[in-house]
Amino acid sequence: MKHFFNRKDSIVTEALDGFLATAGSGTLARLDGYPEIKVVLRADWDKTKVAVVSGGGAGHEPSHAGFVGAGMLTAAVSGEIFASPSVEAVLAAIRATTGPAGCLLIVKNYTGDRLNFGLAAEKARAEGFAVEMVIVADDIALPDIAQPRGVAGTLFVHKIAAHLAETGHDLASVAAAARAAAKDIVSLGISLSSCSIPGQAHEDRFGDDDGELGLGIHGEPGVERIALEAASKLVAIMAERLAARLDPHSRYALLINNLGSVPPLEMSLIANAVLSSSLAKAVALTIGPGHLMTALNMNGFSLSLIRLDADREAALLAPVGPHAWLPAKPVRQPVVLAVAKSASRDAAVTASRDAGVEQLITAICEKLISLEEPLNSLDAKAGDGDTGSTVATGARSVLDRADTLPLADRGATLATIGDILGTSMGGSSGVLLSIFFTASAQSLKGGAPLGKALLAGLDRMTFYGGAKVGDRTMVDALEPALKALDASGLEAAASAARHGAEATAAMQRAKAGRSAYIGRQLDIADPGAFAVAEVFAAVAAMFAPA
């Protein structure tokens, strides 16, 4: 795996300085003592209040430094990547932040963290500081283990304890609330890849079709290997195991945590799956989805739940200073508004039948659907690899609405197909084809013969799209094909389309479309032009003499 870094031994200190330089707040600082002591703390802290200190190895960003600020952590102590901070670093954080009110240490249940934070607490007490320590062990992946891991659910404890400290509660009550909260948290993670550490050799233990359930936040192996399935099924497995640990009569807050590299699109899909699962009825508040406690670039996510009472709910909803914290939100069903209809729209189109037109449309759509993978493969070499899927989606949409088409009226049929493609295909291809069919319909309704009407549609499409013959787009096949169709018929059109598509493979570079961003000759046919040629060939074969 590739990473951006300068030297392995300075990654964490450089990252912390970058964070502080861009945090946009004059209320954050770090203690002197790099590289041994890596502590980010509040420069505005009032030592008459209980200090709340946490931390751990780096690599979990924005945890822990990202949560230092008003209403959250007083200080965060960082170790090297996935390594517990030293006793001296923790002790330095305690000394810098703790006054007469005392200090609460919040520690994830890993041996290194327990030992280093624990010894620091003992030394601090010997120096006269009032220090309490809460250990969070929220991971349910290994139900029979004596010492469950502390993972993303620890953030609930940060938020609750820090809110109480900020509002003036004493150390005993802050610690008691934190310990009680820690006992009411459950978490479970899943990933499709392990993480890689900058500067270290990486070998992914995962196969192409599997993932791991219950793995830790340092890349340690999961409890079990799990087959790659639809996201809803994976979430359902997690939901079942988490739900078994919940009180059926209680309300919960849900934290949806990105473990590193899951795209925002997929995280929102995961959130929808969770809130459609067996957990949904228990969830009253959500935090995320987003990056909260990551594992470098792990392609996974975790779910954490905490049982709510009035005090915890108030603490979770209270505003905070750190931008990295994602505010808790009540669960809301999506609001759906009716689509506004055009006031100038023609009267509703009435479905009608024409066997020949229906046969033609069906043949074209089925041909385009059959080309999905070949077109995606071509497009993957020149773009984002979705041309086949986009075209097939449009074709399926037309087929799905075949019974509603006004097939006896060619102009209305073209207009309706234009509407379907404009709403179903998306991207530039859907819009361009919608323009083509819509303008062709207008021309046909104005009295033009079909060949001339299709050329009129092409004219409008190229006007808005900006492509012309020679630019390496579908126009290279479509324009000569339509001109030949108008002048000489289907067989000539199919031949012209084929020659036009083949010519795109020899063009030096594209001048329009997404492949224009690739500054080299591609030596393959343009996917759109290839699709046009295949369609004309299929139609010509339909009408060829027996």
PDB file of N, CA, C and O in Angstrom, residues 196-243:
ATOM      1  N   SER A 196      -3.229  -0.733   6.543  1.00  0.00           N
ATOM      2  CA  SER A 196      -1.790  -0.773   6.286  1.00  0.00           C
ATOM      3  C   SER A 196      -1.131   0.380   7.017  1.00  0.00           C
ATOM      4  O   SER A 196      -1.693   1.476   7.107  1.00  0.00           O
ATOM      5  N   ILE A 197       0.058   0.148   7.550  1.00  0.00           N
ATOM      6  CA  ILE A 197       0.770   1.144   8.350  1.00  0.00           C
ATOM      7  C   ILE A 197       1.863   1.774   7.507  1.00  0.00           C
ATOM      8  O   ILE A 197       2.655   1.062   6.875  1.00  0.00           O
ATOM      9  N   PRO A 198       1.923   3.103   7.441  1.00  0.00           N
ATOM     10  CA  PRO A 198       2.965   3.761   6.647  1.00  0.00           C
ATOM     11  C   PRO A 198       4.360   3.286   7.023  1.00  0.00           C
ATOM     12  O   PRO A 198       4.694   3.179   8.207  1.00  0.00           O
ATOM     13  N   GLY A 199       5.127   2.952   6.012  1.00  0.00           N
ATOM     14  CA  GLY A 199       6.505   2.532   6.237  1.00  0.00           C
ATOM     15  C   GLY A 199       6.692   1.074   6.564  1.00  0.00           C
ATOM     16  O   GLY A 199       7.811   0.625   6.770  1.00  0.00           O
ATOM     17  N   GLN A 200       5.569   0.317   6.610  1.00  0.00           N
ATOM     18  CA  GLN A 200       5.673  -1.112   6.884  1.00  0.00           C
ATOM     19  C   GLN A 200       5.119  -1.912   5.708  1.00  0.00           C
ATOM     20  O   GLN A 200       4.174  -1.476   5.048  1.00  0.00           O
ATOM     21  N   ALA A 201       5.709  -3.058   5.461  1.00  0.00           N
ATOM     22  CA  ALA A 201       5.200  -3.938   4.408  1.00  0.00           C
ATOM     23  C   ALA A 201       3.787  -4.372   4.765  1.00  0.00           C
ATOM     24  O   ALA A 201       3.467  -4.607   5.929  1.00  0.00           O
ATOM     25  N   HIS A 202       2.956  -4.473   3.749  1.00  0.00           N
ATOM     26  CA  HIS A 202       1.549  -4.820   3.988  1.00  0.00           C
ATOM     27  C   HIS A 202       1.149  -6.007   3.122  1.00  0.00           C
ATOM     28  O   HIS A 202       1.436  -6.049   1.935  1.00  0.00           O
ATOM     29  N   GLU A 203       0.506  -6.954   3.745  1.00  0.00           N
ATOM     30  CA  GLU A 203      -0.057  -8.087   3.015  1.00  0.00           C
ATOM     31  C   GLU A 203      -1.482  -8.286   3.498  1.00  0.00           C
ATOM     32  O   GLU A 203      -1.712  -8.646   4.658  1.00  0.00           O
ATOM     33  N   ASP A 204      -2.436  -8.016   2.630  1.00  0.00           N
ATOM     34  CA  ASP A 204      -3.843  -8.115   3.022  1.00  0.00           C
ATOM     35  C   ASP A 204      -4.227  -9.582   3.162  1.00  0.00           C
ATOM     36  O   ASP A 204      -4.057 -10.374   2.240  1.00  0.00           O
ATOM     37  N   ARG A 205      -4.762  -9.927   4.313  1.00  0.00           N
ATOM     38  CA  ARG A 205      -5.131 -11.328   4.558  1.00  0.00           C
ATOM     39  C   ARG A 205      -6.507 -11.665   4.010  1.00  0.00           C
ATOM     40  O   ARG A 205      -6.954 -12.807   4.102  1.00  0.00           O
ATOM     41  N   PHE A 206      -7.198 -10.673   3.471  1.00  0.00           N
ATOM     42  CA  PHE A 206      -8.561 -10.886   2.996  1.00  0.00           C
ATOM     43  C   PHE A 206      -8.568 -11.400   1.559  1.00  0.00           C
ATOM     44  O   PHE A 206      -7.708 -11.057   0.745  1.00  0.00           O
ATOM     45  N   GLY A 207      -9.585 -12.192   1.249  1.00  0.00           N
ATOM     46  CA  GLY A 207      -9.805 -12.607  -0.130  1.00  0.00           C
ATOM     47  C   GLY A 207     -10.679 -11.598  -0.852  1.00  0.00           C
ATOM     48  O   GLY A 207     -11.165 -10.621  -0.271  1.00  0.00           O
ATOM     49  N   ASP A 208     -10.904 -11.841  -2.135  1.00  0.00           N
ATOM     50  CA  ASP A 208     -11.707 -10.920  -2.933  1.00  0.00           C
ATOM     51  C   ASP A 208     -13.178 -10.953  -2.532  1.00  0.00           C
ATOM     52  O   ASP A 208     -13.900  -9.982  -2.762  1.00  0.00           O
ATOM     53  N   ASP A 209     -13.623 -12.050  -1.946  1.00  0.00           N
ATOM     54  CA  ASP A 209     -15.049 -12.223  -1.685  1.00  0.00           C
ATOM     55  C   ASP A 209     -15.365 -12.446  -0.209  1.00  0.00           C
ATOM     56  O   ASP A 209     -16.322 -13.127   0.135  1.00  0.00           O
ATOM     57  N   ASP A 210     -14.530 -11.884   0.665  1.00  0.00           N
ATOM     58  CA  ASP A 210     -14.835 -12.049   2.075  1.00  0.00           C
ATOM     59  C   ASP A 210     -14.401 -10.830   2.875  1.00  0.00           C
ATOM     60  O   ASP A 210     -13.750  -9.916   2.376  1.00  0.00           O
ATOM     61  N   GLY A 211     -14.810 -10.818   4.106  1.00  0.00           N
ATOM     62  CA  GLY A 211     -14.431  -9.781   5.046  1.00  0.00           C
ATOM     63  C   GLY A 211     -14.302 -10.410   6.416  1.00  0.00           C
ATOM     64  O   GLY A 211     -14.344 -11.639   6.559  1.00  0.00           O
ATOM     65  N   GLU A 212     -14.142  -9.581   7.436  1.00  0.00           N
ATOM     66  CA  GLU A 212     -14.029 -10.093   8.797  1.00  0.00           C
ATOM     67  C   GLU A 212     -14.998  -9.361   9.709  1.00  0.00           C
ATOM     68  O   GLU A 212     -15.130  -8.136   9.643  1.00  0.00           O
ATOM     69  N   LEU A 213     -15.633 -10.119  10.556  1.00  0.00           N
ATOM     70  CA  LEU A 213     -16.551  -9.582  11.544  1.00  0.00           C
ATOM     71  C   LEU A 213     -15.869  -9.576  12.900  1.00  0.00           C
ATOM     72  O   LEU A 213     -15.206 -10.547  13.271  1.00  0.00           O
ATOM     73  N   GLY A 214     -16.016  -8.468  13.633  1.00  0.00           N
ATOM     74  CA  GLY A 214     -15.480  -8.405  14.980  1.00  0.00           C
ATOM     75  C   GLY A 214     -14.002  -8.164  15.075  1.00  0.00           C
ATOM     76  O   GLY A 214     -13.360  -8.570  16.044  1.00  0.00           O
ATOM     77  N   LEU A 215     -13.423  -7.478  14.075  1.00  0.00           N
ATOM     78  CA  LEU A 215     -11.993  -7.202  14.161  1.00  0.00           C
ATOM     79  C   LEU A 215     -11.754  -5.919  14.954  1.00  0.00           C
ATOM     80  O   LEU A 215     -12.632  -5.077  15.106  1.00  0.00           O
ATOM     81  N   GLY A 216     -10.531  -5.771  15.476  1.00  0.00           N
ATOM     82  CA  GLY A 216     -10.217  -4.639  16.335  1.00  0.00           C
ATOM     83  C   GLY A 216      -9.804  -3.416  15.548  1.00  0.00           C
ATOM     84  O   GLY A 216      -9.743  -3.421  14.314  1.00  0.00           O
ATOM     85  N   ILE A 217      -9.482  -2.353  16.277  1.00  0.00           N
ATOM     86  CA  ILE A 217      -9.162  -1.075  15.644  1.00  0.00           C
ATOM     87  C   ILE A 217      -7.666  -0.911  15.385  1.00  0.00           C
ATOM     88  O   ILE A 217      -7.200   0.183  15.079  1.00  0.00           O
ATOM     89  N   HIS A 218      -6.918  -1.986  15.481  1.00  0.00           N
ATOM     90  CA  HIS A 218      -5.490  -1.957  15.152  1.00  0.00           C
ATOM     91  C   HIS A 218      -5.171  -2.937  14.031  1.00  0.00           C
ATOM     92  O   HIS A 218      -4.011  -3.269  13.818  1.00  0.00           O
ATOM     93  N   GLY A 219      -6.202  -3.416  13.362  1.00  0.00           N
ATOM     94  CA  GLY A 219      -5.979  -4.370  12.289  1.00  0.00           C
ATOM     95  C   GLY A 219      -5.858  -5.798  12.750  1.00  0.00           C
ATOM     96  O   GLY A 219      -5.597  -6.695  11.944  1.00  0.00           O
ATOM     97  N   GLU A 220      -6.040  -6.050  14.058  1.00  0.00           N
ATOM     98  CA  GLU A 220      -5.961  -7.433  14.532  1.00  0.00           C
ATOM     99  C   GLU A 220      -7.114  -8.242  13.944  1.00  0.00           C
ATOM    100  O   GLU A 220      -8.187  -7.702  13.681  1.00  0.00           O
ATOM    101  N   PRO A 221      -6.914  -9.531  13.700  1.00  0.00           N
ATOM    102  CA  PRO A 221      -7.929 -10.331  13.008  1.00  0.00           C
ATOM    103  C   PRO A 221      -9.273 -10.328  13.705  1.00  0.00           C
ATOM    104  O   PRO A 221      -9.364 -10.192  14.931  1.00  0.00           O
ATOM    105  N   GLY A 222     -10.318 -10.489  12.904  1.00  0.00           N
ATOM    106  CA  GLY A 222     -11.659 -10.545  13.430  1.00  0.00           C
ATOM    107  C   GLY A 222     -11.980 -11.885  14.055  1.00  0.00           C
ATOM    108  O   GLY A 222     -11.197 -12.838  13.998  1.00  0.00           O
ATOM    109  N   VAL A 223     -13.148 -11.950  14.623  1.00  0.00           N
ATOM    110  CA  VAL A 223     -13.601 -13.182  15.264  1.00  0.00           C
ATOM    111  C   VAL A 223     -13.862 -14.259  14.225  1.00  0.00           C
ATOM    112  O   VAL A 223     -13.601 -15.431  14.447  1.00  0.00           O
ATOM    113  N   GLU A 224     -14.391 -13.834  13.077  1.00  0.00           N
ATOM    114  CA  GLU A 224     -14.700 -14.819  12.042  1.00  0.00           C
ATOM    115  C   GLU A 224     -14.636 -14.203  10.667  1.00  0.00           C
ATOM    116  O   GLU A 224     -14.890 -13.015  10.477  1.00  0.00           O
ATOM    117  N   ARG A 225     -14.263 -15.024   9.708  1.00  0.00           N
ATOM    118  CA  ARG A 225     -14.295 -14.630   8.308  1.00  0.00           C
ATOM    119  C   ARG A 225     -15.740 -14.712   7.832  1.00  0.00           C
ATOM    120  O   ARG A 225     -16.463 -15.639   8.178  1.00  0.00           O
ATOM    121  N   ILE A 226     -16.155 -13.738   7.033  1.00  0.00           N
ATOM    122  CA  ILE A 226     -17.552 -13.667   6.616  1.00  0.00           C
ATOM    123  C   ILE A 226     -17.623 -13.410   5.117  1.00  0.00           C
ATOM    124  O   ILE A 226     -16.835 -12.628   4.576  1.00  0.00           O
ATOM    125  N   ALA A 227     -18.522 -14.108   4.453  1.00  0.00           N
ATOM    126  CA  ALA A 227     -18.644 -13.972   3.005  1.00  0.00           C
ATOM    127  C   ALA A 227     -19.182 -12.596   2.647  1.00  0.00           C
ATOM    128  O   ALA A 227     -20.035 -12.046   3.344  1.00  0.00           O
ATOM    129  N   LEU A 228     -18.658 -12.041   1.564  1.00  0.00           N
ATOM    130  CA  LEU A 228     -19.124 -10.743   1.088  1.00  0.00           C
ATOM    131  C   LEU A 228     -20.542 -10.877   0.546  1.00  0.00           C
ATOM    132  O   LEU A 228     -20.797 -11.640  -0.374  1.00  0.00           O
ATOM    133  N   GLU A 229     -21.475 -10.134   1.137  1.00  0.00           N
ATOM    134  CA  GLU A 229     -22.865 -10.146   0.722  1.00  0.00           C
ATOM    135  C   GLU A 229     -23.358  -8.721   0.578  1.00  0.00           C
ATOM    136  O   GLU A 229     -22.613  -7.759   0.778  1.00  0.00           O
ATOM    137  N   ALA A 230     -24.636  -8.575   0.255  1.00  0.00           N
ATOM    138  CA  ALA A 230     -25.242  -7.247   0.197  1.00  0.00           C
ATOM    139  C   ALA A 230     -25.076  -6.566   1.553  1.00  0.00           C
ATOM    140  O   ALA A 230     -25.108  -7.209   2.600  1.00  0.00           O
ATOM    141  N   ALA A 231     -24.911  -5.244   1.536  1.00  0.00           N
ATOM    142  CA  ALA A 231     -24.697  -4.494   2.774  1.00  0.00           C
ATOM    143  C   ALA A 231     -25.821  -4.744   3.768  1.00  0.00           C
ATOM    144  O   ALA A 231     -25.577  -4.856   4.982  1.00  0.00           O
ATOM    145  N   SER A 232     -27.048  -4.846   3.289  1.00  0.00           N
ATOM    146  CA  SER A 232     -28.181  -5.063   4.206  1.00  0.00           C
ATOM    147  C   SER A 232     -28.051  -6.377   4.945  1.00  0.00           C
ATOM    148  O   SER A 232     -28.401  -6.475   6.131  1.00  0.00           O
ATOM    149  N   LYS A 233     -27.517  -7.402   4.290  1.00  0.00           N
ATOM    150  CA  LYS A 233     -27.345  -8.697   4.946  1.00  0.00           C
ATOM    151  C   LYS A 233     -26.221  -8.654   5.979  1.00  0.00           C
ATOM    152  O   LYS A 233     -26.331  -9.238   7.059  1.00  0.00           O
ATOM    153  N   LEU A 234     -25.128  -7.967   5.645  1.00  0.00           N
ATOM    154  CA  LEU A 234     -24.030  -7.841   6.600  1.00  0.00           C
ATOM    155  C   LEU A 234     -24.481  -7.054   7.831  1.00  0.00           C
ATOM    156  O   LEU A 234     -24.167  -7.420   8.972  1.00  0.00           O
ATOM    157  N   VAL A 235     -25.210  -5.969   7.582  1.00  0.00           N
ATOM    158  CA  VAL A 235     -25.729  -5.175   8.703  1.00  0.00           C
ATOM    159  C   VAL A 235     -26.696  -6.003   9.546  1.00  0.00           C
ATOM    160  O   VAL A 235     -26.701  -5.913  10.780  1.00  0.00           O
ATOM    161  N   ALA A 236     -27.507  -6.825   8.887  1.00  0.00           N
ATOM    162  CA  ALA A 236     -28.471  -7.654   9.626  1.00  0.00           C
ATOM    163  C   ALA A 236     -27.758  -8.620  10.571  1.00  0.00           C
ATOM    164  O   ALA A 236     -28.230  -8.865  11.695  1.00  0.00           O
ATOM    165  N   ILE A 237     -26.626  -9.167  10.135  1.00  0.00           N
ATOM    166  CA  ILE A 237     -25.851 -10.066  10.998  1.00  0.00           C
ATOM    167  C   ILE A 237     -25.353  -9.309  12.223  1.00  0.00           C
ATOM    168  O   ILE A 237     -25.463  -9.780  13.367  1.00  0.00           O
ATOM    169  N   MET A 238     -24.804  -8.104  11.990  1.00  0.00           N
ATOM    170  CA  MET A 238     -24.315  -7.296  13.101  1.00  0.00           C
ATOM    171  C   MET A 238     -25.465  -6.895  14.024  1.00  0.00           C
ATOM    172  O   MET A 238     -25.344  -6.937  15.250  1.00  0.00           O
ATOM    173  N   ALA A 239     -26.582  -6.486  13.414  1.00  0.00           N
ATOM    174  CA  ALA A 239     -27.736  -6.031  14.202  1.00  0.00           C
ATOM    175  C   ALA A 239     -28.257  -7.137  15.111  1.00  0.00           C
ATOM    176  O   ALA A 239     -28.618  -6.899  16.273  1.00  0.00           O
ATOM    177  N   GLU A 240     -28.286  -8.357  14.602  1.00  0.00           N
ATOM    178  CA  GLU A 240     -28.776  -9.478  15.405  1.00  0.00           C
ATOM    179  C   GLU A 240     -27.914  -9.683  16.645  1.00  0.00           C
ATOM    180  O   GLU A 240     -28.431  -9.902  17.755  1.00  0.00           O
ATOM    181  N   ARG A 241     -26.597  -9.586  16.479  1.00  0.00           N
ATOM    182  CA  ARG A 241     -25.698  -9.822  17.610  1.00  0.00           C
ATOM    183  C   ARG A 241     -25.743  -8.664  18.603  1.00  0.00           C
ATOM    184  O   ARG A 241     -25.665  -8.872  19.818  1.00  0.00           O
ATOM    185  N   LEU A 242     -25.863  -7.463  18.088  1.00  0.00           N
ATOM    186  CA  LEU A 242     -25.956  -6.314  18.977  1.00  0.00           C
ATOM    187  C   LEU A 242     -27.289  -6.292  19.708  1.00  0.00           C
ATOM    188  O   LEU A 242     -27.354  -6.031  20.911  1.00  0.00           O
ATOM    189  N   ALA A 243     -28.378  -6.587  18.984  1.00  0.00           N
ATOM    190  CA  ALA A 243     -29.721  -6.536  19.581  1.00  0.00           C
ATOM    191  C   ALA A 243     -29.855  -7.516  20.737  1.00  0.00           C
ATOM    192  O   ALA A 243     -30.581  -7.260  21.704  1.00  0.00           O
TER     193      ALA A 243
END
